[in-house]
Tab-separated table of C-alpha atoms in Angstrom:
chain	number	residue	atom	x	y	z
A	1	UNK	CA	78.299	92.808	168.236
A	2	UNK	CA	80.614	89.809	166.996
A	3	UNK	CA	79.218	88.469	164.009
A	4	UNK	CA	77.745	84.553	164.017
A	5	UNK	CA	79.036	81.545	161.725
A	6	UNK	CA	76.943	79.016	161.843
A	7	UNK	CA	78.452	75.930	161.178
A	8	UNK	CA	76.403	74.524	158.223
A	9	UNK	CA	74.683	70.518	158.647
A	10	UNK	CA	76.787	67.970	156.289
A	11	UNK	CA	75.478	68.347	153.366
A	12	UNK	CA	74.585	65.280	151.241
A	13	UNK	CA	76.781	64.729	148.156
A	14	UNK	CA	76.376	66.607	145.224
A	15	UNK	CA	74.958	65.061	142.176
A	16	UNK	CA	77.546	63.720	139.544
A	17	UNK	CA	75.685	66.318	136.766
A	18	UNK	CA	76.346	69.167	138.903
A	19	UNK	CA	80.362	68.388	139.630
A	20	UNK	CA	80.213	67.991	135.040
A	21	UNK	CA	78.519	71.193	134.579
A	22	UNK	CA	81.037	73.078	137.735
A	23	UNK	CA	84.395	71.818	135.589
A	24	UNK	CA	83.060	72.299	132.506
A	25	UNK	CA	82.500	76.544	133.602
A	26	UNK	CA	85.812	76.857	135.013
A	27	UNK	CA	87.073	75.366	131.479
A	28	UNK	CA	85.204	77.842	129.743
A	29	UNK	CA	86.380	80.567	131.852
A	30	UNK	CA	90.184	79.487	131.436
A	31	UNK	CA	89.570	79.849	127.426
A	32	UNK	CA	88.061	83.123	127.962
A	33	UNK	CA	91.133	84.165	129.804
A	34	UNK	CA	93.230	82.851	127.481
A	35	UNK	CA	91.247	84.183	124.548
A	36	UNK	CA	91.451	87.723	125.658
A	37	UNK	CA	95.181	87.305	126.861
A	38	UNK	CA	95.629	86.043	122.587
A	39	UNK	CA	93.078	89.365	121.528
A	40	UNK	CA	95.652	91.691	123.718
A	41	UNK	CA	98.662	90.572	121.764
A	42	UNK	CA	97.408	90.606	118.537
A	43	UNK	CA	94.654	93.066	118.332
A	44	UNK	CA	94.864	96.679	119.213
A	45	UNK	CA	93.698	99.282	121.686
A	46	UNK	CA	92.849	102.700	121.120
A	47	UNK	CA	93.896	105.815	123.238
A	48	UNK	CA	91.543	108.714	122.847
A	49	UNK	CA	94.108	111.210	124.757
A	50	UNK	CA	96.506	110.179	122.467
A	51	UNK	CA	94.435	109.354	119.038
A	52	UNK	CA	96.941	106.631	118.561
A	53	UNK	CA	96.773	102.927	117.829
A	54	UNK	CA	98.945	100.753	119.822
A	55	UNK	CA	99.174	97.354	117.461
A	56	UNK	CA	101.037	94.161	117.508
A	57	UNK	CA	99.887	92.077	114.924
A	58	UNK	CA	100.999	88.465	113.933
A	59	UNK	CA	99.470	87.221	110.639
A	60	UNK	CA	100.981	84.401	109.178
A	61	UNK	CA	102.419	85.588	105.572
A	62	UNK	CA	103.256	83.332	102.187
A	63	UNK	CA	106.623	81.902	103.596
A	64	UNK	CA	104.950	80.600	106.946
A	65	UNK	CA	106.284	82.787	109.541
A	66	UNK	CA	104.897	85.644	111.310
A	67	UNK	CA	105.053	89.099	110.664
A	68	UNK	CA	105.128	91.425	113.245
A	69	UNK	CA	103.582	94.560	112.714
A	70	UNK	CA	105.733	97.556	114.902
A	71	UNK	CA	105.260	100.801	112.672
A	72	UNK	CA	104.127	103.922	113.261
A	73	UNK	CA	100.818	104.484	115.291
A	74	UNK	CA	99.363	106.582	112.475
A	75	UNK	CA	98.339	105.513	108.752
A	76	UNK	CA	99.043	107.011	105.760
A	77	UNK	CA	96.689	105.670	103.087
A	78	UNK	CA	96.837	106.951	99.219
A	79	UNK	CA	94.562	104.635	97.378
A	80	UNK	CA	94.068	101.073	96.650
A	81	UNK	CA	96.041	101.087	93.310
A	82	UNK	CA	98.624	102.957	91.738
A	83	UNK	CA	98.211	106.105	90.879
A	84	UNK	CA	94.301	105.831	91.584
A	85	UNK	CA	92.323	107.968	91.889
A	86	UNK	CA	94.355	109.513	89.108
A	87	UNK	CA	93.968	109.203	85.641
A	88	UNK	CA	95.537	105.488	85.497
A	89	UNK	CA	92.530	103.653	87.651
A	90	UNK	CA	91.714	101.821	84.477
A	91	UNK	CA	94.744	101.481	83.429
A	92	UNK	CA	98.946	101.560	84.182
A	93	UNK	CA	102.181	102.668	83.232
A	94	UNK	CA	104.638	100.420	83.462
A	95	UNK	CA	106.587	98.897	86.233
A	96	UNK	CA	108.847	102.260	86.247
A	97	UNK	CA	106.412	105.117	86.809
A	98	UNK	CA	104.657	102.485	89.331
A	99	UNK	CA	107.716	102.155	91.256
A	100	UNK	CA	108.037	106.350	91.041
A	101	UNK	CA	104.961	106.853	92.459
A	102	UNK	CA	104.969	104.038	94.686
A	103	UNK	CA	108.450	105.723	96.136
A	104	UNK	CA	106.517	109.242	96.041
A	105	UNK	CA	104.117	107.791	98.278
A	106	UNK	CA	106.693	106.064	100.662
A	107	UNK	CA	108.805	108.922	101.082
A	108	UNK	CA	105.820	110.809	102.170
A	109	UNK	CA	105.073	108.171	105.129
A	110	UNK	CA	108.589	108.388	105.721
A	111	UNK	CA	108.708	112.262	106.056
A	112	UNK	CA	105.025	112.335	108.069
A	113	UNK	CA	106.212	109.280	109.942
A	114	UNK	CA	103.203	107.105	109.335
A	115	UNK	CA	102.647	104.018	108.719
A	116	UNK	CA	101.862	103.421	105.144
A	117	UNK	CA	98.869	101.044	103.574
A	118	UNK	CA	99.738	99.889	100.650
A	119	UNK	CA	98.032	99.059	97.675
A	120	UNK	CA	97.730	95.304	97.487
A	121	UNK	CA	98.129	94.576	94.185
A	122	UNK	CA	99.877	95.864	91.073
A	123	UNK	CA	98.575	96.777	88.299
A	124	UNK	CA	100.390	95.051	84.942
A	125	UNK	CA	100.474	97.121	82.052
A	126	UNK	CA	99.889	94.605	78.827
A	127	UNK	CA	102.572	96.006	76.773
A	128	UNK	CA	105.238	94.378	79.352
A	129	UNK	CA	103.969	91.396	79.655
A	130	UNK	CA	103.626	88.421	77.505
A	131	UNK	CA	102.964	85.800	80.290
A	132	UNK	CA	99.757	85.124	79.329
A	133	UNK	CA	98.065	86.235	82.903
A	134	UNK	CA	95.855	88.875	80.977
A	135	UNK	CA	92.734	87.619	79.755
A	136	UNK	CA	90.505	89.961	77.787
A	137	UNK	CA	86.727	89.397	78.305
A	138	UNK	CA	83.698	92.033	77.602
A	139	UNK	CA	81.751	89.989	79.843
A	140	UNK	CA	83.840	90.074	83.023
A	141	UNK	CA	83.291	92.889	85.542
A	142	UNK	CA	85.752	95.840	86.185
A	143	UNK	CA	87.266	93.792	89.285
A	144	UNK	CA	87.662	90.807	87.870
A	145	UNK	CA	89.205	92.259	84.616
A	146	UNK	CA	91.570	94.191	87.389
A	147	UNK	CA	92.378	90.890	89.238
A	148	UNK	CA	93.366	89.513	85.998
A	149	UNK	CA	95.773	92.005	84.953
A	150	UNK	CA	97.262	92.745	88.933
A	151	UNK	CA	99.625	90.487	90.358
A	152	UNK	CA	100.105	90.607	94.128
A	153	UNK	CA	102.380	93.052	95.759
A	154	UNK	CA	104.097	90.815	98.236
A	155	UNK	CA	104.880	88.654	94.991
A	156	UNK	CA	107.187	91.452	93.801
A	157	UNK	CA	108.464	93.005	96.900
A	158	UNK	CA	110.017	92.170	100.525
A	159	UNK	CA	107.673	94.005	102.535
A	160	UNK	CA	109.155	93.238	105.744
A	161	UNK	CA	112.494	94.700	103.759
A	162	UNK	CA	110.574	97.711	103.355
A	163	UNK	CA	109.432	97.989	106.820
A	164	UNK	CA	112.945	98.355	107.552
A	165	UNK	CA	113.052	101.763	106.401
A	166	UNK	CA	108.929	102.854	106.034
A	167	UNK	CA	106.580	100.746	108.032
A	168	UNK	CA	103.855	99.206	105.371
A	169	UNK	CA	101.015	96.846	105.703
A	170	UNK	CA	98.640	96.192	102.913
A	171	UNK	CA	95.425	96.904	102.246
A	172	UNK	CA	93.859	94.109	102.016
A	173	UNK	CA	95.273	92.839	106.043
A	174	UNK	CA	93.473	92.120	108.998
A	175	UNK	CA	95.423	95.323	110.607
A	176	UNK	CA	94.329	97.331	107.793
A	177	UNK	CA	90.646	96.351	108.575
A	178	UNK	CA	91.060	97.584	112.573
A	179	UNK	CA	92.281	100.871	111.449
A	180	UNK	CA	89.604	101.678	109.309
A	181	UNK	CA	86.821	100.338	111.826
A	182	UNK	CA	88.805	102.802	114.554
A	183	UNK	CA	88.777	105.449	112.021
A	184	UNK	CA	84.908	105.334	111.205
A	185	UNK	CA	84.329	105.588	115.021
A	186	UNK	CA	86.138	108.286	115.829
A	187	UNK	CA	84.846	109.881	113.221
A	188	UNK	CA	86.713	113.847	112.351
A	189	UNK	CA	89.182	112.926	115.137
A	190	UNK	CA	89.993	109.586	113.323
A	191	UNK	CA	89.989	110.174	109.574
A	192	UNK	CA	90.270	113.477	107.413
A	193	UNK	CA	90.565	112.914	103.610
A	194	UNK	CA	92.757	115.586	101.879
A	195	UNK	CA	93.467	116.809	98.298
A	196	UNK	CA	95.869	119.365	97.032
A	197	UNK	CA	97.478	119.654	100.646
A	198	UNK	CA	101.472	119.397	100.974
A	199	UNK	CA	103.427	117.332	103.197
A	200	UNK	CA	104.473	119.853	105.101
A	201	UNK	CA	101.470	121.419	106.299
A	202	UNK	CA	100.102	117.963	107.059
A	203	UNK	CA	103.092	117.611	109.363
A	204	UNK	CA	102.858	120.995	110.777
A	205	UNK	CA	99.239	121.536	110.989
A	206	UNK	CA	97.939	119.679	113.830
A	207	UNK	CA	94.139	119.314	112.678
A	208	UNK	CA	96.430	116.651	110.168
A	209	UNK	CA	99.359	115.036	112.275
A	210	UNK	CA	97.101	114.016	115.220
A	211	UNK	CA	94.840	111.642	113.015
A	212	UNK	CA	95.291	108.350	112.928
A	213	UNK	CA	94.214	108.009	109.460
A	214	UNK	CA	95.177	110.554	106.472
A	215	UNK	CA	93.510	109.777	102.964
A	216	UNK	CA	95.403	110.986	100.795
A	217	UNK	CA	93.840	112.079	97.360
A	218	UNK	CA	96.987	112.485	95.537
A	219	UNK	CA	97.327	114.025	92.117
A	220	UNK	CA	94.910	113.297	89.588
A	221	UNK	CA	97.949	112.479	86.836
A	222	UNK	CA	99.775	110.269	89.092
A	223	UNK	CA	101.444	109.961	92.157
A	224	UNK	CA	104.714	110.431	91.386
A	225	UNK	CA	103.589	114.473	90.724
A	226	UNK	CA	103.123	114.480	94.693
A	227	UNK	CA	107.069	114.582	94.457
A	228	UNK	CA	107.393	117.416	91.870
A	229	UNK	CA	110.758	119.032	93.613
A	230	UNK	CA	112.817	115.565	92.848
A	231	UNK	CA	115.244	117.377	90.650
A	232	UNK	CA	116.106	118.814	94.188
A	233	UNK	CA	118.619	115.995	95.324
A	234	UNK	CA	118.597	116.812	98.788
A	235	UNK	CA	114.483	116.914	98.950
A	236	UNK	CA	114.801	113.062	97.477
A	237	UNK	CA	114.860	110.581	100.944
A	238	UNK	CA	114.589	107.157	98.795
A	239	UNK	CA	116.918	106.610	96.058
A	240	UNK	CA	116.280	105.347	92.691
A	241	UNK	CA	118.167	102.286	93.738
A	242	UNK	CA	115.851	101.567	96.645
A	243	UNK	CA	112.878	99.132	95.482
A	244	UNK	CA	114.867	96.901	93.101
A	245	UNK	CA	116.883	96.492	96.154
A	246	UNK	CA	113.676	95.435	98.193
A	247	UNK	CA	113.049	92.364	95.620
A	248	UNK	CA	110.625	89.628	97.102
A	249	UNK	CA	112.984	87.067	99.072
A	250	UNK	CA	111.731	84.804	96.532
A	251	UNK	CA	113.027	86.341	93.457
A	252	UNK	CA	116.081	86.806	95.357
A	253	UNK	CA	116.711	83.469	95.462
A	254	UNK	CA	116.209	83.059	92.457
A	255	UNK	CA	118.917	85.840	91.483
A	256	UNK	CA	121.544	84.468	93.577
A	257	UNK	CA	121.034	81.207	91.729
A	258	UNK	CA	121.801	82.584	88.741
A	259	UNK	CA	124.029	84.901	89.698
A	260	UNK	CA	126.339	81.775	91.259
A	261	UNK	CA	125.968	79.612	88.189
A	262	UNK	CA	127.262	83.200	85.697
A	263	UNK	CA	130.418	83.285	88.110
A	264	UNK	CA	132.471	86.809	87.478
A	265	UNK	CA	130.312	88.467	85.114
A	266	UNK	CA	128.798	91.693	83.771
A	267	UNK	CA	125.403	92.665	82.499
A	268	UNK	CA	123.989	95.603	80.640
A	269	UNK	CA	120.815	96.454	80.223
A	270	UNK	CA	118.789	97.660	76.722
A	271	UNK	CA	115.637	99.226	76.822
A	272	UNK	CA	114.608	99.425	72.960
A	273	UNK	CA	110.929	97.923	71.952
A	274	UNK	CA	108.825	100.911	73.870
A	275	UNK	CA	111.390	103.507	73.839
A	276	UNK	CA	111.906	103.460	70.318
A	277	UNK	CA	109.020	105.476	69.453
A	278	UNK	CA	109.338	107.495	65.576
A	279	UNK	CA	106.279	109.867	64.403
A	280	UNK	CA	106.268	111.885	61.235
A	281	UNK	CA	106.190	115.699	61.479
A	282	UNK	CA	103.618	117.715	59.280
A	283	UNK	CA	106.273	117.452	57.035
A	284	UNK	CA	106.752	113.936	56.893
A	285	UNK	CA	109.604	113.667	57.927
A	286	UNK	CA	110.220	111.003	60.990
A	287	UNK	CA	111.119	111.973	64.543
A	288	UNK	CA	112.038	110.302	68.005
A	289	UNK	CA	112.677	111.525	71.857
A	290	UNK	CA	115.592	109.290	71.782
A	291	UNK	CA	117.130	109.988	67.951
A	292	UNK	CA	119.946	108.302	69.286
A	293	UNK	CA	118.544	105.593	70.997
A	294	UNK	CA	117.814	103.008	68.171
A	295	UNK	CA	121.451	103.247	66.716
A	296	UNK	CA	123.106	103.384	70.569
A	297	UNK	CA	121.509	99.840	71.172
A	298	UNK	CA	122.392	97.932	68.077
A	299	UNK	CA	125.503	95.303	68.553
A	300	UNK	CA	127.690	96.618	66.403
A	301	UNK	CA	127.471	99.989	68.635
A	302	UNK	CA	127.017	98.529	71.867
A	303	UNK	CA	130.813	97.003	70.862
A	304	UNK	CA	132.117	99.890	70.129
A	305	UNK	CA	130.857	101.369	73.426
A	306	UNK	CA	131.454	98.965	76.189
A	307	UNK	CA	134.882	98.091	74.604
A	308	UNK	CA	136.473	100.900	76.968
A	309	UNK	CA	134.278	99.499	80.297
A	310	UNK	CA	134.564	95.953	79.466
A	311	UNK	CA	137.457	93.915	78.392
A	312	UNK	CA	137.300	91.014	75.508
A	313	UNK	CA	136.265	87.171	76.950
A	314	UNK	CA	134.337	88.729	79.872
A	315	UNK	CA	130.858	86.919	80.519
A	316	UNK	CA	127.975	89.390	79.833
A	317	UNK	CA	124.204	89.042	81.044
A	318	UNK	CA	121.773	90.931	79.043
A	319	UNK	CA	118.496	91.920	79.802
A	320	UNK	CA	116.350	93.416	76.818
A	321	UNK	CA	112.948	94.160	75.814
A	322	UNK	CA	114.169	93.306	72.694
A	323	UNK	CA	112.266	90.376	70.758
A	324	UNK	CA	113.790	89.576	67.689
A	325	UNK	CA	115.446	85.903	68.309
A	326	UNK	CA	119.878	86.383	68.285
A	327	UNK	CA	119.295	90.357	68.093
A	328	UNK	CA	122.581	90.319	70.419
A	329	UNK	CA	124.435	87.369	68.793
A	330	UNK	CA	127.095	89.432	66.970
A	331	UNK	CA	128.566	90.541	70.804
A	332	UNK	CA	129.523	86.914	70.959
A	333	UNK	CA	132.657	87.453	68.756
A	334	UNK	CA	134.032	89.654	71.553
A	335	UNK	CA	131.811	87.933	74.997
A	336	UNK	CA	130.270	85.203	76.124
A	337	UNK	CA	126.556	86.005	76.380
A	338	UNK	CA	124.069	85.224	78.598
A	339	UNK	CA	120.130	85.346	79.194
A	340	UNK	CA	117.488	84.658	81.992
A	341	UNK	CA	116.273	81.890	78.938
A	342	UNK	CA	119.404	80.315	80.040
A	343	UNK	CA	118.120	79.563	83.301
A	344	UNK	CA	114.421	78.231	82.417
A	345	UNK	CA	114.748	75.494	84.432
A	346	UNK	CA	115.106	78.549	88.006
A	347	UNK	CA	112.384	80.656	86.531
A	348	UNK	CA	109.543	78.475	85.046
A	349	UNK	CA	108.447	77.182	88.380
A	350	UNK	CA	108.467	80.736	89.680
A	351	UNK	CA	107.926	83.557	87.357
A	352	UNK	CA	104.293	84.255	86.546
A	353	UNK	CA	104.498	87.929	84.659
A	354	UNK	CA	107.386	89.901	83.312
A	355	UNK	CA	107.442	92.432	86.313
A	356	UNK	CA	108.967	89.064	88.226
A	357	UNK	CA	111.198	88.976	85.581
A	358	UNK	CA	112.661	92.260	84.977
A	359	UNK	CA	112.512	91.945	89.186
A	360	UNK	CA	115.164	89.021	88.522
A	361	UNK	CA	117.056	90.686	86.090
A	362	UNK	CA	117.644	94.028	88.151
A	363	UNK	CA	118.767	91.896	91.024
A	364	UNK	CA	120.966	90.017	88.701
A	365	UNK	CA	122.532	93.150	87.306
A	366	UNK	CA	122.766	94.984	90.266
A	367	UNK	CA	125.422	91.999	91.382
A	368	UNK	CA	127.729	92.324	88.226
A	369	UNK	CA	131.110	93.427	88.521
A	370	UNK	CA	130.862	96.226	85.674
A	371	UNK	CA	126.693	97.080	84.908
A	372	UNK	CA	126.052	99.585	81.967
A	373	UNK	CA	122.302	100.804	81.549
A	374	UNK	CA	120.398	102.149	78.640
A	375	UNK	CA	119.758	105.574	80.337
A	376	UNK	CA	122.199	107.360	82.813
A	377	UNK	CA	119.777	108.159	86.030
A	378	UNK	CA	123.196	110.046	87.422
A	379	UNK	CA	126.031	110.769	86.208
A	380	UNK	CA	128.284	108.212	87.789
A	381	UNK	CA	126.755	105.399	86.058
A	382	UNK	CA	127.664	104.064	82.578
A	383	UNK	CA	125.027	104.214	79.692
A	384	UNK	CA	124.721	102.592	76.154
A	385	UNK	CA	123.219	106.265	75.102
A	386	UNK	CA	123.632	109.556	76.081
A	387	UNK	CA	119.942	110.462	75.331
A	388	UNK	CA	117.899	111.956	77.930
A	389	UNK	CA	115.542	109.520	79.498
A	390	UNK	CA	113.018	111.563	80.151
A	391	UNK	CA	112.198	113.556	77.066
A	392	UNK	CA	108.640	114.567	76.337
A	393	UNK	CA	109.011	117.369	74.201
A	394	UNK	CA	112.150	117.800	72.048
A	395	UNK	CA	111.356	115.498	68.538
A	396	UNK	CA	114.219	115.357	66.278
A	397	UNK	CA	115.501	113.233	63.297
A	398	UNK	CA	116.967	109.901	64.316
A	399	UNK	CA	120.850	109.476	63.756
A	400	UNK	CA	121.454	105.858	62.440
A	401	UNK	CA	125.134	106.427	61.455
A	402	UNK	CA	128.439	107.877	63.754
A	403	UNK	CA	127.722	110.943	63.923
A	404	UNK	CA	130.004	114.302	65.224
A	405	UNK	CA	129.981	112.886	68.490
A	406	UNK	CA	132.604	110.803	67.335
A	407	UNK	CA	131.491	107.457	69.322
C-alpha cells in the first residue's frame, strides 16, 4: 500500500527565541567540526594491530614557527637527565662526557629507529661555568637546586638539525605527554622498561621492537658506557664532529658574526685549567695524566709548534679555559690574537652560561682556515700535545723543559 503525506496546516511563525537558539546549535556544531578536524592534525591516533603512533604535531617553538613532528612511530626514552639514573643524577661531568653520552643515546635511536625523548635540560657542571646562573641554597629543594644549575636543551642545540638525522622531541612536550598516556594504557604492549639489555636484541627480539615505548635504564656510570665498542670505528654511526655541528641557530648566528668580522683567520684551542691535574705519589714526588700537557700549552711552546701549520701575521682566535689575564699575549709577536671578549658587545645579550660559550667558540673554530686542538681525537687533526686524552691510569712526572722528543 502507497504510503500517505499529509500535507501539514501552515504553521504559524516561529518565535524569534527559537530561530536564536536554532543558529546558535548549528554554530556550535561547525566549531565542533572544526575542533576535531584541528585534534586530527595535531594530535595522534593509535593502531592496536600495529602498536604504532601515527603523530603530526605543531607546537610553536622559541623562534615562532612551527615544528613539525615526523619521526619514527616508536620512542626511545633513556632518562630525564644525563646520565641519570646513573651515578651523575646529582651531579655532571662536563659538557664533553654529556655530549658522549648524549651521542651514545642518539646513536641507539638511530640504530633501533625510534624516535628519541630527550632530556630537556642540561645539567651545568660548576667548574665550567662562571656565569653566575648557579645559586647555592640549603634551603631550596632538589628541583629547584637542579633548575638552577640546568640550562635548557633547545638553548644549546638545533633540535630540528638533529631531527635531520635522529628524530627527537623533548621531554617536557605536549607529544611527549600523548606517548606516555598511550603507553600507560596499553599497558605490557605499550611500555617495557629494560636494564642491562643490548641494542641488538632489542632490535631483534620482538617482545622489544614492537613497543611503542622502550625505557631504557642505561648504565649506572653513565651513558656513554652503553657505547663501550667505540674504539670499533665502523660500530661508531655519529661522529665526534656531529653535535658541535648541531649548534642552536641562535649561537650560530652569533658565530657567523664573529666569524665575518675575524675575516681569514685561524683558531686553536687550549684546554689547560681542569686538565692540568698533578698529585704526589707515596713518594712525594708529583705526577700528571698529561705530563706533557702543562708545558705543550704555554706560549712560548705553542710558537714553536704551530710555526710549521701556521705562517707569521696570520689572525688567530683562541679559545681557553685558561684564566690568568694576557696568559697568550707573548703569541702576539708572531699573530694577531683574538678572543670571544673581543666581541662582548654579540655575546652579552645572548650568552647566559659557558656551555653557550664554548658552543660559540667550537662553531667559530670549526670555520677557521687552519684549527689546531689541545688533544688529537684522530689522527688527521693537528694538536698542541701529543698526550693521550683519555688517560686514567698511567701517572708520570711532568716534563716542563724540551725534552727527547725534540719539539
Amino acid at each position: 500500500m502507497p504510503m500517505a503525506f499529509h500535507r501539514p496546516t501552515n504553521p504559524k511563525p516561529k518565535p524569534r527565541s527559537q530561530i536564536l537558539f536554532l543558529t546558535l546549535a548549528i554554530a556550535a556544531i561547525a566549531l565542533l567540526y572544526l575542533f576535531s578536524t584541528l585534534m586530527s592534525t595535531s594530535g595522534f591516533s593509535f593502531s592496536s594491530s600495529s602498536k604504532t603512533l601515527n603523530i603530526v604535531f605543531n607546537p610553536n617553538n622559541r623562534n615562532g614557527h612551527e615544528r613539525i613532528h615526523k619521526g619514527h612511530e616508536k620512542y626511545l626514552y633513556w632518562g630525564d637527565r644525563i646520565d641519570c639514573p646513573g651515578k651523575h643524577c646529582d651531579s655532571c661531568e662536563g659538557l664533553g662526557h654529556q655530549e658522549s653520552s648524549l651521542r651514545c643515546a642518539l646513536e641507539e635511536a638511530m640504530f633501533l629507529k625510534r624516535t628519541f625523548v630527550m632530556p630537556s635540560r642540561m645539567c651545568i657542571n660548576p667548574i665550567h661555568n662562571k656565569k653566575g646562573i648557579l645559586h647555592h641554597s640549603d634551603n631550596r629543594s632538589s628541583e629547584e637546586r637542579w633548575a638552577a644549575s640546568s640550562c635548557a636543551m633547545d638553548s644549546l642545540y638545533d633540535l630540528d638539525l638533529i631531527s635531520d638525522t635522529v628524530p627527537v622531541i623533548l621531554d617536557n612536550s605536549k607529544l611527549w605527554y600523548q606517548v606516555l598516556s598511550t603507553s600507560m594504557k596499553l599497558g605490557p604492549r605499550g611500555v617495557a622498561h629494560v636494564e642491562g639489555i643490548n641494542r641488538v636484541d632489542l632490535k631483534e627480539d620482538s617482545h622489544y621492537s614492537n613497543l611503542l615505548l622502550i625505557n631504557r635504564t642505561a648504565s649506572r656510570l653513565s651513558w656513554f658506557m652503553e657505547c663501550k665498542d667505540r674504539n670499533n670505528r665502523s660500530a661508531i654511526m655519529l661522529p665526534y664532529s656531529y653535535l658541535p655541528s648541531m649548534a642552536s641557530k641562535e649561537l650560530r648566528d652569533a658565530a657567523d658574526k664573529i666569524k665575518a668580522l675575524l675575516g681569514d683567520y685561524d683558531a686553536i684551542h687550549v684546554r689547560r685549567g681542569d686538565k692540568i691535574k698533578n698529585r704526589k705519589d707515596r713518594f712525594g714526588v708529583e705526577r700528571s695524566l698529561h705530563p706533557h700537557l702543562d708545558r705543550d700549552t704555554r706560549p712560548e711552546f705553542i710558537l714553536r709548534r704551530i710555526k710549521k701549520w701556521i705562517p707569521p701575521g696570520r689572525t688567530i682566535f683562541i679559545a681557553s679555559n685558561e684564566r690568568t689575564p694576557g696568559f697568550f699575549s707573548p703569541l702576539s709577536v708572531r699573530y694577531k690574537l683574538a678572543y670571544s671578549s673581543n666581541f662582548s658587545r654579540i655575546l652579552d645579550p645572548l650568552i647566559k652560561n659557558n656551555y653557550q660559550l664554548f658552543i660559540v667558540e667550537r662553531v667559530i673554530i670549526m670555520g677557521a682556515k687552519t684549527s689546531i686542538k689541545t688533544f688529537k681525537e684522530d689522527e688527521t687533526e693537528l694538536s698542541l700535545t701529543d698526550d693521550p686524552k683519555k688517560n686514567t691510569k698511567s701517572w708520570q712526572i711532568p716534563v716542563y723543559t724540551m725534552d727527547e722528543e725534540g719539539r
